[in-house]
């Protein structure tokens, strides 16, 4: 019983260390904060139902890519009967104009690295044009 | 009924024979189906270049500029990193001399536009291990940059030097980005694609549209009424390195 103080201090330090991530988050105010992607204000329907887009947009994009590049099929008949041009920068970014506010929010949140933008151009950057290019 | 040894052997032999027969019949019918000619491509795109008209404008680079702009082709100071879709080459390099000492005076040294020949028998397609490049039914030798692994077999395979490799990230070397068209990534091969994205909208390739003296004519070789067929019917045309058997589909009118 002579080591009581030592043991309790040790226990306390241990508990603080192991719960540190919780305190850390609480202090930064990031606890239970979602990715909150910003949805376009002027358009209410996407090329597929929201649930499908949420879970499977990557599959849809790959299907579009294969059809456009390899089969030269360039239009997409959507679930609601509308026809869209299959284009990431044209159709998708036409509504979701801000990549940083939409794509990046979730991808950063989920720590997903996409290679789309290695080649495809964020329209915002194109407007910056030469300045971006020289960066 | 009791099946004796002899009867058993006869029965199993017969059933084996029947099985084999079915396989043979299947193989023959499927082979017959495979031998059926695939639906003929409706079109066969080709390009005809009128050398005389092209040489009218000295130092003209309209076709090159238009192509570079719409396809986000980078421009490098260092020639080792050069990326080219369409460029000019001296006549004697486009059509290596056959030893003729005397020829039309204006031709040697004359700059001619060169680009992918969209061969009917493209060696680049044959060597590509991932089918990132392939020949479309309409004759365009297309590229899928998503699938290119940068092995550069096609660069070695192309006898016309029409393919360029991205040794460095090209994006910082593009003066003005065209957002509708992607750039390429480092480690990917690129070349002229005859603008399928424009053809889909019924527009001619960017170089053809930009050419002021109308020296580049684009059209369907399978359409007897097309302009390209008309030109080829009336004027003598040469192709680059036809002896290699690649069957290039860019014709130069002499």
Tab-separated table of C-alpha atoms in Angstrom:
chain	number	residue	atom	x	y	z
A	1	UNK	CA	0.000	0.000	0.000
A	2	UNK	CA	2.999	2.233	0.154
A	3	UNK	CA	2.913	2.630	-3.683
A	4	UNK	CA	-0.715	3.773	-3.808
A	5	UNK	CA	0.122	7.321	-4.988
A	6	UNK	CA	2.490	6.038	-7.623
A	7	UNK	CA	-0.014	3.484	-8.955
A	8	UNK	CA	-2.881	5.965	-9.057
A	9	UNK	CA	-0.782	8.559	-10.862
A	10	UNK	CA	0.325	5.940	-13.342
A	11	UNK	CA	-3.263	4.821	-13.887
A	12	UNK	CA	-4.343	8.415	-14.394
A	13	UNK	CA	-1.616	9.113	-16.929
A	14	UNK	CA	-2.475	5.884	-18.731
A	15	UNK	CA	-6.183	6.772	-18.912
A	16	UNK	CA	-5.456	10.268	-20.181
A	17	UNK	CA	-3.136	8.941	-22.881
A	18	UNK	CA	-5.497	6.231	-24.079
A	19	UNK	CA	-8.474	8.597	-24.281
A	20	UNK	CA	-6.393	11.383	-25.804
A	21	UNK	CA	-8.022	11.116	-29.289
A	22	UNK	CA	-11.429	11.771	-27.726
A	23	UNK	CA	-10.245	14.887	-25.894
A	24	UNK	CA	-8.330	16.002	-28.906
A	25	UNK	CA	-11.427	15.840	-31.101
A	26	UNK	CA	-13.612	17.475	-28.443
A	27	UNK	CA	-11.146	20.343	-28.107
A	28	UNK	CA	-10.968	20.902	-31.880
A	29	UNK	CA	-14.738	20.627	-32.262
A	30	UNK	CA	-14.427	17.965	-34.960
A	31	UNK	CA	-16.301	15.244	-33.058
A	32	UNK	CA	-19.248	13.760	-34.939
A	33	UNK	CA	-18.794	16.278	-37.712
A	34	UNK	CA	-19.715	14.875	-41.144
A	35	UNK	CA	-18.047	15.734	-44.441
A	36	UNK	CA	-20.969	18.049	-45.378
A	37	UNK	CA	-20.484	18.257	-49.123
A	38	UNK	CA	-22.096	21.346	-50.593
A	39	UNK	CA	-24.895	20.407	-52.986
A	40	UNK	CA	-25.706	22.537	-56.009
A	41	UNK	CA	-28.416	25.080	-55.326
A	42	UNK	CA	-29.964	25.285	-58.783
A	43	UNK	CA	-30.383	21.586	-59.544
A	44	UNK	CA	-32.342	19.082	-57.469
A	45	UNK	CA	-31.952	15.819	-59.405
A	46	UNK	CA	-28.763	13.991	-60.265
A	47	UNK	CA	-28.212	11.473	-63.072
A	48	UNK	CA	-29.228	8.679	-60.653
A	49	UNK	CA	-31.080	8.502	-57.331
A	50	UNK	CA	-29.189	10.006	-54.399
A	51	UNK	CA	-28.773	6.671	-52.603
A	52	UNK	CA	-27.220	5.130	-55.689
A	53	UNK	CA	-24.915	8.088	-56.268
A	54	UNK	CA	-23.812	8.025	-52.642
A	55	UNK	CA	-22.774	4.389	-52.725
A	56	UNK	CA	-21.908	3.795	-56.364
A	57	UNK	CA	-20.935	7.030	-58.114
A	58	UNK	CA	-17.482	5.587	-58.734
A	59	UNK	CA	-18.979	2.649	-60.620
A	60	UNK	CA	-21.163	4.980	-62.643
A	61	UNK	CA	-18.163	7.125	-63.537
A	62	UNK	CA	-16.174	4.075	-64.601
A	63	UNK	CA	-19.106	2.869	-66.735
A	64	UNK	CA	-19.334	6.285	-68.370
A	65	UNK	CA	-15.613	6.328	-68.990
A	66	UNK	CA	-15.608	2.887	-70.622
A	67	UNK	CA	-18.584	3.717	-72.809
A	68	UNK	CA	-17.304	7.074	-74.001
A	69	UNK	CA	-13.679	6.149	-74.595
A	70	UNK	CA	-13.973	2.569	-75.737
A	71	UNK	CA	-17.435	2.337	-77.332
A	72	UNK	CA	-17.945	5.933	-78.473
A	73	UNK	CA	-21.349	6.039	-76.732
A	74	UNK	CA	-21.669	9.545	-75.401
A	75	UNK	CA	-25.192	9.966	-74.062
A	76	UNK	CA	-26.709	8.476	-70.941
A	77	UNK	CA	-30.390	7.740	-70.457
A	78	UNK	CA	-31.080	8.479	-66.798
A	79	UNK	CA	-33.582	6.807	-64.479
A	80	UNK	CA	-36.001	9.712	-64.900
A	81	UNK	CA	-35.939	9.529	-68.684
A	82	UNK	CA	-33.660	12.513	-69.105
A	83	UNK	CA	-30.667	12.221	-71.413
A	84	UNK	CA	-27.275	13.432	-70.293
A	85	UNK	CA	-23.928	13.813	-72.015
A	86	UNK	CA	-21.493	11.454	-70.299
A	87	UNK	CA	-18.822	13.879	-69.215
A	88	UNK	CA	-17.139	14.425	-65.876
A	89	UNK	CA	-16.098	18.017	-66.471
A	90	UNK	CA	-19.126	18.812	-68.613
A	91	UNK	CA	-22.097	17.169	-66.922
A	92	UNK	CA	-20.971	16.422	-63.335
A	93	UNK	CA	-19.024	19.618	-62.839
A	94	UNK	CA	-21.737	21.517	-64.658
A	95	UNK	CA	-23.832	21.291	-61.457
A	96	UNK	CA	-21.204	20.385	-58.866
A	97	UNK	CA	-19.126	23.311	-60.001
A	98	UNK	CA	-16.915	23.436	-56.936
A	99	UNK	CA	-14.701	20.381	-56.661
A	100	UNK	CA	-13.241	21.520	-53.334
A	101	UNK	CA	-16.681	21.921	-51.776
A	102	UNK	CA	-18.134	18.708	-53.164
A	103	UNK	CA	-15.751	15.961	-54.266
A	104	UNK	CA	-12.901	16.779	-51.914
A	105	UNK	CA	-15.053	17.104	-48.780
A	106	UNK	CA	-16.063	13.438	-48.747
A	107	UNK	CA	-12.881	12.081	-50.230
A	108	UNK	CA	-10.804	13.861	-47.610
A	109	UNK	CA	-13.169	12.756	-44.867
A	110	UNK	CA	-12.962	9.129	-45.961
A	111	UNK	CA	-9.242	9.423	-46.780
A	112	UNK	CA	-9.878	8.317	-50.357
A	113	UNK	CA	-7.368	9.282	-53.000
A	114	UNK	CA	-8.834	9.585	-56.492
A	115	UNK	CA	-6.695	9.955	-59.612
A	116	UNK	CA	-9.419	11.594	-61.745
A	117	UNK	CA	-7.924	15.053	-61.368
A	118	UNK	CA	-4.435	14.031	-62.427
A	119	UNK	CA	-5.755	14.509	-65.959
A	120	UNK	CA	-9.328	15.828	-65.872
A	121	UNK	CA	-9.473	19.510	-65.250
A	122	UNK	CA	-11.308	21.192	-62.428
A	123	UNK	CA	-13.104	23.965	-64.348
A	124	UNK	CA	-12.150	26.419	-61.595
A	125	UNK	CA	-8.472	25.828	-62.266
A	126	UNK	CA	-8.960	26.273	-65.999
A	127	UNK	CA	-10.412	29.706	-65.330
A	128	UNK	CA	-7.234	30.495	-63.414
A	129	UNK	CA	-5.440	29.205	-66.510
A	130	UNK	CA	-1.910	30.343	-66.873
A	131	UNK	CA	-1.474	31.313	-63.232
A	132	UNK	CA	-2.283	27.800	-62.175
A	133	UNK	CA	-0.159	26.314	-64.893
A	134	UNK	CA	2.865	28.233	-63.736
A	135	UNK	CA	2.381	27.323	-60.106
B	1	UNK	CA	-32.469	-56.378	-65.898
B	2	UNK	CA	-28.952	-57.456	-65.162
B	3	UNK	CA	-26.241	-55.698	-67.148
B	4	UNK	CA	-23.423	-57.971	-68.031
B	5	UNK	CA	-19.781	-57.017	-68.491
B	6	UNK	CA	-20.042	-56.931	-72.270
B	7	UNK	CA	-23.265	-54.929	-72.206
B	8	UNK	CA	-21.759	-52.434	-69.722
B	9	UNK	CA	-18.696	-51.872	-71.903
B	10	UNK	CA	-20.808	-51.411	-75.035
B	11	UNK	CA	-23.111	-48.905	-73.308
B	12	UNK	CA	-20.298	-46.805	-71.838
B	13	UNK	CA	-18.466	-46.812	-75.168
B	14	UNK	CA	-21.555	-45.619	-76.988
B	15	UNK	CA	-22.258	-42.829	-74.474
B	16	UNK	CA	-18.650	-41.628	-74.693
B	17	UNK	CA	-18.930	-41.584	-78.475
B	18	UNK	CA	-22.180	-39.609	-78.276
B	19	UNK	CA	-20.525	-37.062	-75.945
B	20	UNK	CA	-17.552	-36.639	-78.266
B	21	UNK	CA	-19.892	-36.261	-81.223
B	22	UNK	CA	-21.810	-33.479	-79.469
B	23	UNK	CA	-18.563	-31.645	-78.742
B	24	UNK	CA	-17.478	-31.886	-82.365
B	25	UNK	CA	-20.845	-30.603	-83.584
B	26	UNK	CA	-20.668	-27.692	-81.105
B	27	UNK	CA	-17.134	-26.806	-82.152
B	28	UNK	CA	-18.076	-26.814	-85.837
B	29	UNK	CA	-21.164	-24.648	-85.378
B	30	UNK	CA	-19.397	-22.113	-83.158
B	31	UNK	CA	-16.490	-21.919	-85.615
B	32	UNK	CA	-18.958	-21.303	-88.405
B	33	UNK	CA	-20.455	-18.466	-86.398
B	34	UNK	CA	-17.051	-16.951	-85.674
B	35	UNK	CA	-16.150	-17.060	-89.354
B	36	UNK	CA	-19.168	-15.002	-90.254
B	37	UNK	CA	-17.963	-11.534	-91.217
B	38	UNK	CA	-18.502	-9.063	-88.416
B	39	UNK	CA	-20.822	-6.192	-89.227
B	40	UNK	CA	-18.849	-4.040	-91.620
B	41	UNK	CA	-17.831	-0.726	-90.103
B	42	UNK	CA	-20.045	1.900	-91.598
B	43	UNK	CA	-17.167	4.263	-92.174
B	44	UNK	CA	-13.448	4.467	-92.719
B	45	UNK	CA	-12.040	7.815	-91.779
B	46	UNK	CA	-9.019	9.059	-93.678
B	47	UNK	CA	-7.124	12.261	-94.311
B	48	UNK	CA	-5.876	13.669	-97.590
B	49	UNK	CA	-3.226	16.399	-97.546
B	50	UNK	CA	-2.742	18.575	-100.584
B	51	UNK	CA	0.985	19.335	-100.483
B	52	UNK	CA	0.762	22.230	-102.946
B	53	UNK	CA	-1.979	23.960	-100.993
B	54	UNK	CA	-0.190	23.348	-97.698
B	55	UNK	CA	2.969	24.988	-99.012
B	56	UNK	CA	1.069	28.095	-100.128
B	57	UNK	CA	1.349	29.628	-96.673
B	58	UNK	CA	4.963	29.926	-95.581
B	59	UNK	CA	5.544	28.986	-91.958
B	60	UNK	CA	1.850	28.416	-91.264
B	61	UNK	CA	1.168	26.541	-88.018
B	62	UNK	CA	-2.608	26.955	-87.748
B	63	UNK	CA	-3.315	23.215	-87.675
B	64	UNK	CA	-0.650	22.617	-85.032
B	65	UNK	CA	-1.813	25.481	-82.836
B	66	UNK	CA	-5.460	24.429	-83.032
B	67	UNK	CA	-4.647	20.830	-82.141
B	68	UNK	CA	-2.339	21.768	-79.268
B	69	UNK	CA	-4.971	24.076	-77.833
B	70	UNK	CA	-8.010	21.789	-77.937
B	71	UNK	CA	-6.102	18.745	-76.702
B	72	UNK	CA	-4.018	20.436	-74.005
B	73	UNK	CA	-0.772	19.369	-75.625
B	74	UNK	CA	2.119	20.612	-73.477
B	75	UNK	CA	5.055	22.561	-74.850
B	76	UNK	CA	8.503	21.809	-73.465
B	77	UNK	CA	11.699	23.775	-73.882
B	78	UNK	CA	13.691	20.572	-73.492
B	79	UNK	CA	13.389	18.593	-76.734
B	80	UNK	CA	13.845	15.304	-74.912
B	81	UNK	CA	10.452	15.859	-73.252
B	82	UNK	CA	8.718	16.923	-76.447
B	83	UNK	CA	5.073	15.862	-76.889
B	84	UNK	CA	3.682	16.031	-80.417
B	85	UNK	CA	0.307	15.265	-81.988
B	86	UNK	CA	0.773	17.051	-85.298
B	87	UNK	CA	3.976	18.730	-86.395
B	88	UNK	CA	5.935	19.724	-89.481
B	89	UNK	CA	8.742	17.677	-90.924
B	90	UNK	CA	10.914	18.305	-93.994
B	91	UNK	CA	9.761	16.495	-97.159
B	92	UNK	CA	12.873	14.309	-97.386
B	93	UNK	CA	12.242	13.079	-93.826
B	94	UNK	CA	8.552	12.447	-94.369
B	95	UNK	CA	9.291	10.555	-97.574
B	96	UNK	CA	12.892	9.376	-97.237
B	97	UNK	CA	14.586	9.821	-100.634
B	98	UNK	CA	14.720	6.816	-102.900
B	99	UNK	CA	17.997	8.007	-104.367
B	100	UNK	CA	16.490	10.304	-106.946
B	101	UNK	CA	18.983	13.069	-107.563
B	102	UNK	CA	16.588	15.263	-109.467
B	103	UNK	CA	13.053	16.020	-108.378
B	104	UNK	CA	10.544	18.848	-108.133
B	105	UNK	CA	12.700	21.683	-106.895
B	106	UNK	CA	10.306	22.997	-104.258
B	107	UNK	CA	9.895	19.685	-102.425
B	108	UNK	CA	13.249	18.997	-100.702
B	109	UNK	CA	13.204	20.889	-97.425
B	110	UNK	CA	9.499	21.741	-97.692
B	111	UNK	CA	7.742	21.357	-94.326
B	112	UNK	CA	4.842	18.902	-94.412
B	113	UNK	CA	2.355	18.249	-91.623
B	114	UNK	CA	2.736	14.789	-90.104
B	115	UNK	CA	0.692	13.019	-87.451
B	116	UNK	CA	-0.644	9.559	-86.618
B	117	UNK	CA	-1.417	7.715	-89.863
B	118	UNK	CA	-4.301	5.724	-88.337
B	119	UNK	CA	-3.000	2.624	-90.053
B	120	UNK	CA	-5.249	-0.207	-91.123
B	121	UNK	CA	-2.636	-2.581	-89.737
B	122	UNK	CA	-1.252	-0.596	-86.809
B	123	UNK	CA	1.887	-2.066	-85.212
B	124	UNK	CA	1.323	0.032	-82.070
B	125	UNK	CA	-1.961	-1.777	-81.444
B	126	UNK	CA	-0.379	-5.163	-81.904
B	127	UNK	CA	2.299	-4.536	-79.286
B	128	UNK	CA	0.138	-2.813	-76.651
B	129	UNK	CA	-0.098	-5.231	-73.704
B	130	UNK	CA	-3.159	-3.605	-72.124
B	131	UNK	CA	-5.212	-2.708	-75.194
B	132	UNK	CA	-4.866	0.906	-74.179
B	133	UNK	CA	-4.582	1.596	-77.880
B	134	UNK	CA	-6.810	-0.114	-80.402
B	135	UNK	CA	-8.264	0.303	-83.859
B	136	UNK	CA	-11.885	1.399	-83.873
B	137	UNK	CA	-14.319	0.062	-86.441
B	138	UNK	CA	-14.218	3.374	-88.261
B	139	UNK	CA	-10.436	3.085	-88.630
B	140	UNK	CA	-9.348	5.502	-85.911
B	141	UNK	CA	-6.411	4.219	-83.893
B	142	UNK	CA	-7.718	5.312	-80.534
B	143	UNK	CA	-6.051	5.672	-77.139
B	144	UNK	CA	-7.437	5.028	-73.682
B	145	UNK	CA	-5.144	6.964	-71.369
B	146	UNK	CA	-6.836	5.395	-68.372
B	147	UNK	CA	-5.406	2.068	-69.415
B	148	UNK	CA	-1.928	3.086	-70.564
B	149	UNK	CA	0.772	1.724	-68.269
B	150	UNK	CA	3.584	3.622	-69.960
B	151	UNK	CA	5.531	0.635	-71.249
B	152	UNK	CA	6.287	2.512	-74.489
B	153	UNK	CA	6.104	-0.580	-76.692
B	154	UNK	CA	3.855	1.421	-79.023
B	155	UNK	CA	6.431	4.201	-79.227
B	156	UNK	CA	8.960	1.613	-80.355
B	157	UNK	CA	6.431	-0.036	-82.657
B	158	UNK	CA	5.281	3.056	-84.553
B	159	UNK	CA	7.444	3.526	-87.661
B	160	UNK	CA	6.335	7.151	-88.011
B	161	UNK	CA	7.353	8.518	-84.617
B	162	UNK	CA	3.769	9.582	-84.034
B	163	UNK	CA	3.727	8.737	-80.360
B	164	UNK	CA	5.086	10.790	-77.486
B	165	UNK	CA	5.749	9.809	-73.915
B	166	UNK	CA	5.116	12.055	-70.939
B	167	UNK	CA	8.409	11.967	-69.084
B	168	UNK	CA	7.254	14.646	-66.640
B	169	UNK	CA	3.897	15.964	-65.482
B	170	UNK	CA	2.693	17.882	-68.552
B	171	UNK	CA	0.193	20.151	-66.824
B	172	UNK	CA	2.557	22.947	-65.750
B	173	UNK	CA	3.735	23.144	-69.373
B	174	UNK	CA	0.341	23.978	-70.857
B	175	UNK	CA	-0.054	27.717	-71.313
B	176	UNK	CA	-3.860	27.772	-71.495
B	177	UNK	CA	-5.944	24.796	-70.323
B	178	UNK	CA	-8.992	23.669	-72.284
B	179	UNK	CA	-11.261	22.287	-69.526
B	180	UNK	CA	-13.362	20.093	-71.850
B	181	UNK	CA	-10.393	17.887	-72.653
B	182	UNK	CA	-8.198	16.147	-70.094
B	183	UNK	CA	-4.472	16.626	-69.836
B	184	UNK	CA	-2.344	13.523	-69.563
B	185	UNK	CA	-0.477	12.206	-66.562
B	186	UNK	CA	3.202	11.530	-66.224
B	187	UNK	CA	4.087	8.098	-67.566
B	188	UNK	CA	1.439	7.950	-70.296
B	189	UNK	CA	1.853	7.828	-74.076
B	190	UNK	CA	-0.194	10.147	-76.260
B	191	UNK	CA	-0.801	10.845	-79.930
B	192	UNK	CA	-3.319	12.172	-82.444
B	193	UNK	CA	-6.771	10.590	-82.045
B	194	UNK	CA	-8.466	12.258	-85.032
B	195	UNK	CA	-10.766	14.078	-82.570
B	196	UNK	CA	-13.489	11.456	-81.960
B	197	UNK	CA	-15.104	13.852	-79.479
B	198	UNK	CA	-15.616	16.308	-82.327
B	199	UNK	CA	-16.632	13.660	-84.868
B	200	UNK	CA	-19.371	12.596	-82.454
B	201	UNK	CA	-20.798	16.101	-82.760
B	202	UNK	CA	-20.495	16.040	-86.542
B	203	UNK	CA	-17.519	18.383	-86.627
B	204	UNK	CA	-14.263	17.723	-88.488
B	205	UNK	CA	-10.968	17.326	-86.607
B	206	UNK	CA	-9.556	20.551	-85.164
B	207	UNK	CA	-6.607	20.701	-87.586
B	208	UNK	CA	-8.886	20.365	-90.621
B	209	UNK	CA	-11.161	23.090	-89.325
B	210	UNK	CA	-8.218	25.401	-88.659
B	211	UNK	CA	-6.500	24.924	-92.036
B	212	UNK	CA	-7.087	28.128	-94.009
B	213	UNK	CA	-5.893	27.015	-97.464
B	214	UNK	CA	-8.056	23.868	-97.054
B	215	UNK	CA	-5.009	21.696	-97.580
B	216	UNK	CA	-6.298	19.037	-95.174
B	217	UNK	CA	-9.355	17.109	-96.317
B	218	UNK	CA	-11.022	14.657	-93.996
B	219	UNK	CA	-13.653	12.117	-94.938
B	220	UNK	CA	-14.971	8.622	-95.355
B	221	UNK	CA	-13.044	6.367	-97.728
B	222	UNK	CA	-15.943	3.941	-97.992
B	223	UNK	CA	-18.258	6.605	-99.317
B	224	UNK	CA	-17.627	6.845	-103.084
B	225	UNK	CA	-19.149	10.314	-103.115
B	226	UNK	CA	-16.885	11.712	-100.404
B	227	UNK	CA	-14.404	14.490	-101.037
B	228	UNK	CA	-11.439	12.312	-100.086
B	229	UNK	CA	-12.438	9.656	-102.601
B	230	UNK	CA	-12.914	12.317	-105.244
B	231	UNK	CA	-9.397	13.647	-104.651
B	232	UNK	CA	-7.837	10.188	-104.603
B	233	UNK	CA	-9.648	9.281	-107.821
B	234	UNK	CA	-8.347	12.275	-109.697
B	235	UNK	CA	-4.893	12.953	-108.261
B	236	UNK	CA	-1.844	10.884	-107.492
B	237	UNK	CA	-1.306	10.358	-103.780
B	238	UNK	CA	1.573	8.904	-101.795
B	239	UNK	CA	1.623	7.459	-98.297
B	240	UNK	CA	4.401	7.211	-95.743
B	241	UNK	CA	6.443	3.995	-95.779
B	242	UNK	CA	3.792	1.855	-97.501
B	243	UNK	CA	6.417	-0.887	-97.902
B	244	UNK	CA	6.094	-1.683	-94.190
B	245	UNK	CA	2.575	-3.010	-94.658
B	246	UNK	CA	0.984	-0.800	-92.018
B	247	UNK	CA	-1.488	0.552	-94.614
B	248	UNK	CA	-1.428	4.187	-93.439
B	249	UNK	CA	-4.589	6.184	-94.091
B	250	UNK	CA	-3.100	9.640	-94.483
B	251	UNK	CA	-2.619	10.436	-98.156
B	252	UNK	CA	-0.366	13.172	-99.513
B	253	UNK	CA	-1.335	14.586	-102.906
B	254	UNK	CA	1.764	15.410	-104.957
